[in-house]
């Protein structure tokens, strides 16, 4: 995913933010993206952005019938020092029906079910939730303005 050339600042004093851009992609769309959504939050301790199917708690939501994505699947949480971490929250099933992969530049790593990883300060990348049973995914690009 490419980040727009805009810079996002929190109006409450110029605080830096984490910006997320999400696209739902399926094989039927042959490379097209559907449901492009954006969300951001100031890099303040305790700030949180969630990705999943539950519209009541998630800032970025996937189609309701995409059951490979949990009701609350990913959580981006800002720590006390203004750095962000990503957690793949455990769902109701013991084994997930998806895989999650984090890519930052040339570096890619799988994220363990229930695992947490720090995001680079002032960096960007992509988190991919891949359905294990069908050729579809949810791609979440991130950019941390530092």
XYZ file of C-alpha atoms in Angstrom:
146
model
C 0.000 0.000 0.000
C 1.192 3.486 -0.691
C 0.747 6.259 1.796
C -0.820 9.487 0.606
C 1.519 12.454 0.524
C -0.429 14.207 3.292
C 0.925 14.667 6.806
C -1.549 14.152 9.625
C -1.236 16.128 12.854
C -3.470 16.014 15.897
C -5.136 19.407 16.276
C -4.685 19.337 20.058
C -1.088 20.491 19.833
C 0.759 18.974 16.910
C 1.178 15.497 18.420
C 2.292 12.801 16.041
C -0.198 10.165 14.946
C -0.416 6.609 13.727
C -2.296 6.451 10.430
C -3.917 3.219 9.202
C -5.274 2.495 5.738
C -7.231 -0.729 5.190
C -8.313 -2.499 2.017
C -10.260 -5.748 1.674
C -9.017 -7.780 -1.302
C -10.492 -10.930 -2.868
C -9.593 -13.017 -5.901
C -12.948 -12.169 -7.490
C -11.814 -8.564 -7.768
C -8.625 -9.577 -9.625
C -6.273 -7.273 -7.779
C -8.801 -4.518 -7.138
C -9.378 -3.251 -3.641
C -12.749 -2.815 -2.018
C -13.735 -0.967 1.100
C -10.715 1.344 1.442
C -10.895 2.824 4.941
C -8.661 5.128 6.968
C -8.239 5.802 10.675
C -5.693 7.604 12.817
C -4.963 8.275 16.470
C -2.557 10.587 18.294
C 0.614 8.957 19.636
C -0.470 9.422 23.243
C -0.142 6.748 25.955
C -3.168 4.446 25.912
C -4.406 5.441 22.440
C -5.783 2.421 20.604
C -6.949 1.520 17.109
C -8.657 -1.832 16.488
C -9.333 -3.824 13.299
C -12.070 -6.482 13.069
C -15.734 -7.138 12.318
C -17.237 -5.493 15.439
C -18.226 -1.962 14.418
C -18.865 -0.974 18.061
C -15.169 -1.229 19.061
C -13.167 -1.334 15.806
C -12.185 1.833 13.926
C -11.503 -0.258 10.799
C -14.095 -2.940 10.054
C -14.133 -5.769 7.556
C -17.164 -7.228 5.762
C -19.408 -9.108 8.234
C -19.204 -12.347 6.253
C -15.370 -12.436 6.335
C -15.296 -14.832 9.284
C -11.531 -15.399 9.012
C -11.256 -12.002 10.706
C -12.283 -12.056 14.379
C -14.781 -9.633 15.859
C -11.728 -7.787 17.225
C -8.698 -9.112 15.343
C -5.810 -6.624 15.572
C -5.057 -3.979 18.162
C -2.632 -1.090 17.722
C -1.778 0.331 21.171
C 0.373 3.362 21.997
C 2.724 2.864 24.941
C 3.868 5.371 27.578
C 6.794 6.563 25.420
C 4.681 7.246 22.303
C 5.683 4.062 20.471
C 3.064 1.733 19.039
C 2.709 -2.029 19.282
C 0.573 -4.442 17.289
C -1.223 -7.407 18.886
C -3.096 -10.207 17.116
C -5.823 -10.778 19.681
C -6.862 -14.351 20.369
C -10.407 -15.102 19.234
C -12.946 -17.630 20.476
C -11.370 -20.511 18.524
C -8.184 -22.292 19.662
C -6.772 -22.167 16.108
C -7.180 -19.166 13.812
C -8.634 -19.411 10.306
C -6.174 -16.774 9.091
C -2.503 -15.890 9.103
C -1.096 -12.472 9.980
C 2.106 -11.123 8.460
C 3.906 -7.842 9.204
C 6.041 -6.223 6.505
C 8.355 -3.265 7.135
C 10.519 -2.366 4.146
C 12.321 -5.509 2.975
C 11.649 -7.286 6.267
C 8.609 -9.558 6.676
C 7.626 -11.684 9.649
C 4.626 -13.770 10.636
C 2.826 -12.637 13.768
C 1.951 -15.405 16.219
C -1.698 -15.925 17.209
C -1.994 -13.873 20.404
C 1.439 -12.314 19.778
C 2.589 -8.709 20.088
C 5.281 -6.871 18.120
C 6.524 -3.253 18.358
C 6.093 -1.002 15.327
C 9.022 1.119 14.190
C 8.940 4.679 15.482
C 8.549 6.992 12.517
C 8.178 4.031 10.168
C 5.664 2.523 7.835
C 4.674 -0.928 6.677
C 1.799 -3.288 6.104
C -0.070 -5.915 8.102
C -1.748 -8.628 6.038
C -4.531 -10.846 7.391
C -4.688 -13.770 4.928
C -7.656 -16.167 4.847
C -6.393 -19.773 5.049
C -9.402 -21.146 3.148
C -9.934 -18.657 0.296
C -7.852 -16.236 -1.809
C -8.756 -13.085 0.089
C -7.033 -10.816 2.555
C -7.297 -7.656 4.601
C -4.318 -5.353 4.074
C -3.668 -2.683 6.699
C -0.997 -0.150 5.850
C 0.448 1.903 8.697
C 2.487 5.079 8.925
C 3.798 6.511 12.197
C 4.616 10.195 11.897
C 7.565 10.941 14.197
